[in-house]
């Protein structure tokens, strides 16, 4: 069965949207639009989706599935992508598959590779992969606390540079990586964001009203 998949990720500074044709193990990227801006997820995602669909020469009615990166990532950016994916799925009546965004990077690596992305607060999100399969993580730690028991590092260039390991070229989740990270033999599960820690914003206590 051939699927035409909308792939979305907003877990990193890359606001990614792409259209991918999947036929069994064959993956063909029909179009992709990526804007690297950590503050532009809400503004750029929908235009990137619309542009990718136009570049691929299809309409939303041609889509048969949606794949979205579920993090780990910052609260605000992550929910933009996941809410958009859920809205497309509900409106079109197509399944929505959530994947770990680190997996969408790790699937493009070979050998023993540590994948890291920016978690802010001088920390990184990380996971370790063996020939594209995750074997440890995801987790969030200070770089000095991340077990660097790998032969190479990939992911955020700024944070990969903190590790004395050879670099692999995978940097951000790609549309093809997102689609390849899905277990297509299993039914889609409810979307669950991988925050790995509480959001920065905290609810204020209710004011005390004195009689």
mmCIF file of C-alpha atoms in Angstrom:
data_model
loop_
_atom_site.group_PDB
_atom_site.id
_atom_site.type_symbol
_atom_site.label_atom_id
_atom_site.label_comp_id
_atom_site.label_asym_id
_atom_site.label_seq_id
_atom_site.Cartn_x
_atom_site.Cartn_y
_atom_site.Cartn_z
ATOM 1 C CA UNK A 1 0.000 0.000 0.000
ATOM 2 C CA UNK A 2 1.278 3.451 -0.918
ATOM 3 C CA UNK A 3 0.911 6.276 1.599
ATOM 4 C CA UNK A 4 1.228 9.995 0.980
ATOM 5 C CA UNK A 5 2.414 11.354 4.308
ATOM 6 C CA UNK A 6 2.603 14.845 5.762
ATOM 7 C CA UNK A 7 5.637 14.931 8.087
ATOM 8 C CA UNK A 8 5.946 17.693 10.706
ATOM 9 C CA UNK A 9 8.458 18.478 13.429
ATOM 10 C CA UNK A 10 8.815 21.508 15.715
ATOM 11 C CA UNK A 11 10.878 19.963 18.535
ATOM 12 C CA UNK A 12 14.082 21.769 17.521
ATOM 13 C CA UNK A 13 14.844 25.205 16.022
ATOM 14 C CA UNK A 14 14.016 23.659 12.613
ATOM 15 C CA UNK A 15 10.373 24.187 11.668
ATOM 16 C CA UNK A 16 9.989 21.193 9.352
ATOM 17 C CA UNK A 17 7.183 20.216 6.998
ATOM 18 C CA UNK A 18 7.434 17.708 4.174
ATOM 19 C CA UNK A 19 5.427 15.451 1.910
ATOM 20 C CA UNK A 20 6.683 11.885 1.637
ATOM 21 C CA UNK A 21 5.473 8.979 -0.476
ATOM 22 C CA UNK A 22 5.911 5.628 1.279
ATOM 23 C CA UNK A 23 5.625 2.346 -0.553
ATOM 24 C CA UNK A 24 6.706 -0.401 1.823
ATOM 25 C CA UNK A 25 10.344 0.300 2.669
ATOM 26 C CA UNK A 26 10.727 2.781 -0.168
ATOM 27 C CA UNK A 27 10.651 6.422 0.907
ATOM 28 C CA UNK A 28 10.439 9.268 -1.629
ATOM 29 C CA UNK A 29 10.487 12.871 -0.406
ATOM 30 C CA UNK A 30 8.195 14.786 -2.753
ATOM 31 C CA UNK A 31 8.811 18.184 -1.145
ATOM 32 C CA UNK A 32 10.051 19.742 2.070
ATOM 33 C CA UNK A 33 10.207 23.183 3.601
ATOM 34 C CA UNK A 34 12.425 23.909 6.600
ATOM 35 C CA UNK A 35 12.852 27.197 8.458
ATOM 36 C CA UNK A 36 15.531 27.298 11.148
ATOM 37 C CA UNK A 37 14.264 29.779 13.736
ATOM 38 C CA UNK A 38 13.665 28.813 17.383
ATOM 39 C CA UNK A 39 11.059 31.580 17.758
ATOM 40 C CA UNK A 40 9.059 31.018 14.560
ATOM 41 C CA UNK A 41 7.298 27.686 15.064
ATOM 42 C CA UNK A 42 3.786 29.151 15.236
ATOM 43 C CA UNK A 43 4.391 31.622 12.414
ATOM 44 C CA UNK A 44 6.186 29.331 9.978
ATOM 45 C CA UNK A 45 4.692 25.869 10.334
ATOM 46 C CA UNK A 46 1.447 26.391 8.428
ATOM 47 C CA UNK A 47 3.136 28.340 5.579
ATOM 48 C CA UNK A 48 5.744 25.574 5.346
ATOM 49 C CA UNK A 49 3.022 22.906 5.169
ATOM 50 C CA UNK A 50 1.121 24.814 2.481
ATOM 51 C CA UNK A 51 4.306 25.395 0.475
ATOM 52 C CA UNK A 52 5.381 21.752 0.725
ATOM 53 C CA UNK A 53 1.977 20.572 -0.495
ATOM 54 C CA UNK A 54 2.162 23.013 -3.418
ATOM 55 C CA UNK A 55 5.724 21.957 -4.255
ATOM 56 C CA UNK A 56 4.625 18.311 -4.271
ATOM 57 C CA UNK A 57 1.701 19.124 -6.540
ATOM 58 C CA UNK A 58 -0.916 17.646 -4.236
ATOM 59 C CA UNK A 59 -3.742 18.829 -1.996
ATOM 60 C CA UNK A 60 -4.530 17.900 1.583
ATOM 61 C CA UNK A 61 -7.147 15.469 0.250
ATOM 62 C CA UNK A 62 -4.336 13.345 -1.210
ATOM 63 C CA UNK A 63 -2.806 12.732 2.229
ATOM 64 C CA UNK A 64 -3.300 9.309 3.778
ATOM 65 C CA UNK A 65 -1.340 9.808 7.030
ATOM 66 C CA UNK A 66 0.393 12.402 9.184
ATOM 67 C CA UNK A 67 3.631 11.892 11.137
ATOM 68 C CA UNK A 68 4.749 14.320 13.828
ATOM 69 C CA UNK A 69 7.765 14.574 16.069
ATOM 70 C CA UNK A 70 6.680 14.432 19.725
ATOM 71 C CA UNK A 71 9.937 15.688 21.183
ATOM 72 C CA UNK A 72 11.696 15.865 23.478
ATOM 73 C CA UNK A 73 11.555 19.592 22.961
ATOM 74 C CA UNK A 74 10.550 22.914 24.503
ATOM 75 C CA UNK A 75 6.915 23.117 25.558
ATOM 76 C CA UNK A 76 5.787 25.976 23.318
ATOM 77 C CA UNK A 77 7.365 24.849 20.064
ATOM 78 C CA UNK A 78 6.451 21.217 20.548
ATOM 79 C CA UNK A 79 2.752 21.800 21.085
ATOM 80 C CA UNK A 80 2.536 23.843 17.842
ATOM 81 C CA UNK A 81 3.561 20.866 15.731
ATOM 82 C CA UNK A 82 1.528 18.304 17.631
ATOM 83 C CA UNK A 83 -1.647 20.417 17.629
ATOM 84 C CA UNK A 84 -1.257 21.055 13.903
ATOM 85 C CA UNK A 85 -0.747 17.363 13.150
ATOM 86 C CA UNK A 86 -3.764 16.397 15.255
ATOM 87 C CA UNK A 87 -5.899 19.008 13.495
ATOM 88 C CA UNK A 88 -4.938 17.714 10.036
ATOM 89 C CA UNK A 89 -5.631 14.139 11.103
ATOM 90 C CA UNK A 90 -9.041 14.961 12.526
ATOM 91 C CA UNK A 91 -10.083 17.159 9.598
ATOM 92 C CA UNK A 92 -8.992 14.638 6.954
ATOM 93 C CA UNK A 93 -9.898 11.462 8.818
ATOM 94 C CA UNK A 94 -6.383 10.032 8.450
ATOM 95 C CA UNK A 95 -4.152 8.407 11.096
ATOM 96 C CA UNK A 96 -1.573 10.493 12.943
ATOM 97 C CA UNK A 97 1.640 8.800 14.067
ATOM 98 C CA UNK A 98 3.833 10.325 16.750
ATOM 99 C CA UNK A 99 7.558 9.572 16.891
ATOM 100 C CA UNK A 100 10.447 10.583 19.108
ATOM 101 C CA UNK A 101 12.124 13.510 17.337
ATOM 102 C CA UNK A 102 15.553 12.213 18.347
ATOM 103 C CA UNK A 103 14.704 8.976 16.517
ATOM 104 C CA UNK A 104 14.086 10.984 13.346
ATOM 105 C CA UNK A 105 17.698 12.194 13.618
ATOM 106 C CA UNK A 106 19.157 8.913 14.855
ATOM 107 C CA UNK A 107 17.659 6.897 11.999
ATOM 108 C CA UNK A 108 19.991 8.805 9.654
ATOM 109 C CA UNK A 109 23.123 7.706 11.550
ATOM 110 C CA UNK A 110 25.348 4.635 11.368
ATOM 111 C CA UNK A 111 27.276 2.840 14.093
ATOM 112 C CA UNK A 112 27.200 3.841 17.764
ATOM 113 C CA UNK A 113 25.999 7.456 17.775
ATOM 114 C CA UNK A 114 24.964 9.920 20.465
ATOM 115 C CA UNK A 115 22.225 12.336 19.287
ATOM 116 C CA UNK A 116 21.832 15.614 21.175
ATOM 117 C CA UNK A 117 19.522 18.612 20.843
ATOM 118 C CA UNK A 118 19.098 21.835 22.788
ATOM 119 C CA UNK A 119 17.137 21.495 26.036
ATOM 120 C CA UNK A 120 18.045 25.037 27.196
ATOM 121 C CA UNK A 121 19.052 25.659 30.825
ATOM 122 C CA UNK A 122 22.555 24.524 29.734
ATOM 123 C CA UNK A 123 21.214 21.015 29.229
ATOM 124 C CA UNK A 124 20.704 18.685 26.269
ATOM 125 C CA UNK A 125 18.129 16.152 25.241
ATOM 126 C CA UNK A 126 19.931 12.990 24.221
ATOM 127 C CA UNK A 127 19.605 9.393 23.133
ATOM 128 C CA UNK A 128 22.084 6.792 21.908
ATOM 129 C CA UNK A 129 21.667 4.781 18.705
ATOM 130 C CA UNK A 130 23.177 1.679 17.188
ATOM 131 C CA UNK A 131 22.844 1.590 13.398
ATOM 132 C CA UNK A 132 19.793 3.834 13.542
ATOM 133 C CA UNK A 133 18.010 2.017 16.388
ATOM 134 C CA UNK A 134 17.648 3.687 19.789
ATOM 135 C CA UNK A 135 19.362 1.734 22.570
ATOM 136 C CA UNK A 136 19.353 4.338 25.369
ATOM 137 C CA UNK A 137 17.301 7.412 26.233
ATOM 138 C CA UNK A 138 15.668 9.775 25.611
ATOM 139 C CA UNK A 139 16.754 11.805 28.608
ATOM 140 C CA UNK A 140 17.719 15.332 29.594
ATOM 141 C CA UNK A 141 20.981 16.158 31.380
ATOM 142 C CA UNK A 142 23.828 18.615 31.588
ATOM 143 C CA UNK A 143 26.349 17.721 28.854
ATOM 144 C CA UNK A 144 28.893 16.650 31.479
ATOM 145 C CA UNK A 145 26.398 14.078 32.797
ATOM 146 C CA UNK A 146 25.597 12.501 29.427
ATOM 147 C CA UNK A 147 27.300 9.111 28.959
ATOM 148 C CA UNK A 148 29.375 9.660 25.821
ATOM 149 C CA UNK A 149 29.880 5.930 25.225
ATOM 150 C CA UNK A 150 29.485 6.227 21.466
ATOM 151 C CA UNK A 151 31.709 6.403 18.429
ATOM 152 C CA UNK A 152 30.220 9.636 17.061
ATOM 153 C CA UNK A 153 27.773 12.441 17.814
ATOM 154 C CA UNK A 154 24.989 14.011 15.756
ATOM 155 C CA UNK A 155 22.256 16.593 16.225
ATOM 156 C CA UNK A 156 22.434 20.265 17.196
ATOM 157 C CA UNK A 157 25.832 21.487 15.924
ATOM 158 C CA UNK A 158 26.367 23.810 18.886
ATOM 159 C CA UNK A 159 25.700 21.053 21.398
ATOM 160 C CA UNK A 160 27.363 18.235 19.490
ATOM 161 C CA UNK A 161 30.517 20.366 19.671
ATOM 162 C CA UNK A 162 30.501 19.887 23.453
ATOM 163 C CA UNK A 163 31.450 16.226 23.013
ATOM 164 C CA UNK A 164 34.900 15.038 21.966
ATOM 165 C CA UNK A 165 33.481 12.693 19.345
ATOM 166 C CA UNK A 166 33.559 12.604 15.540
ATOM 167 C CA UNK A 167 30.558 14.316 13.968
ATOM 168 C CA UNK A 168 27.944 12.669 11.760
ATOM 169 C CA UNK A 169 25.994 14.906 9.360
ATOM 170 C CA UNK A 170 22.454 14.370 10.752
ATOM 171 C CA UNK A 171 21.406 17.630 12.436
ATOM 172 C CA UNK A 172 17.604 18.070 12.544
ATOM 173 C CA UNK A 173 14.634 15.719 12.099
ATOM 174 C CA UNK A 174 13.954 15.378 8.365
ATOM 175 C CA UNK A 175 10.679 14.396 6.675
ATOM 176 C CA UNK A 176 12.230 11.115 5.529
ATOM 177 C CA UNK A 177 13.654 10.467 8.991
ATOM 178 C CA UNK A 178 10.282 11.119 10.620
ATOM 179 C CA UNK A 179 8.545 8.659 8.290
ATOM 180 C CA UNK A 180 11.249 6.019 8.687
ATOM 181 C CA UNK A 181 11.033 6.310 12.488
ATOM 182 C CA UNK A 182 7.401 5.121 12.460
ATOM 183 C CA UNK A 183 6.534 1.515 13.217
ATOM 184 C CA UNK A 184 4.084 1.103 10.344
ATOM 185 C CA UNK A 185 3.148 -2.404 11.475
ATOM 186 C CA UNK A 186 1.501 -1.046 14.640
ATOM 187 C CA UNK A 187 -1.654 1.091 14.896
ATOM 188 C CA UNK A 188 -1.147 4.773 15.749
ATOM 189 C CA UNK A 189 -1.159 5.591 19.434
ATOM 190 C CA UNK A 190 -2.445 8.751 21.166
ATOM 191 C CA UNK A 191 0.002 11.624 20.792
ATOM 192 C CA UNK A 192 2.018 12.121 23.972
ATOM 193 C CA UNK A 193 4.555 14.974 24.142
ATOM 194 C CA UNK A 194 8.011 14.095 25.453
ATOM 195 C CA UNK A 195 8.782 17.111 27.607
ATOM 196 C CA UNK A 196 11.018 15.123 30.010
ATOM 197 C CA UNK A 197 10.615 17.898 32.539
ATOM 198 C CA UNK A 198 8.010 20.387 33.680
ATOM 199 C CA UNK A 199 7.394 23.479 31.506
ATOM 200 C CA UNK A 200 9.084 26.742 32.463
ATOM 201 C CA UNK A 201 5.736 28.474 33.004
ATOM 202 C CA UNK A 202 4.259 27.716 36.413
ATOM 203 C CA UNK A 203 0.657 28.326 37.483
ATOM 204 C CA UNK A 204 0.247 31.098 40.001
ATOM 205 C CA UNK A 205 -1.411 30.206 43.307
ATOM 206 C CA UNK A 206 -4.974 31.351 43.695
ATOM 207 C CA UNK A 207 -5.256 34.610 45.648
ATOM 208 C CA UNK A 208 -6.352 34.326 49.216
ATOM 209 C CA UNK A 209 -9.663 36.057 49.725
ATOM 210 C CA UNK A 210 -10.280 37.269 53.262
ATOM 211 C CA UNK A 211 -13.864 37.648 54.434
#
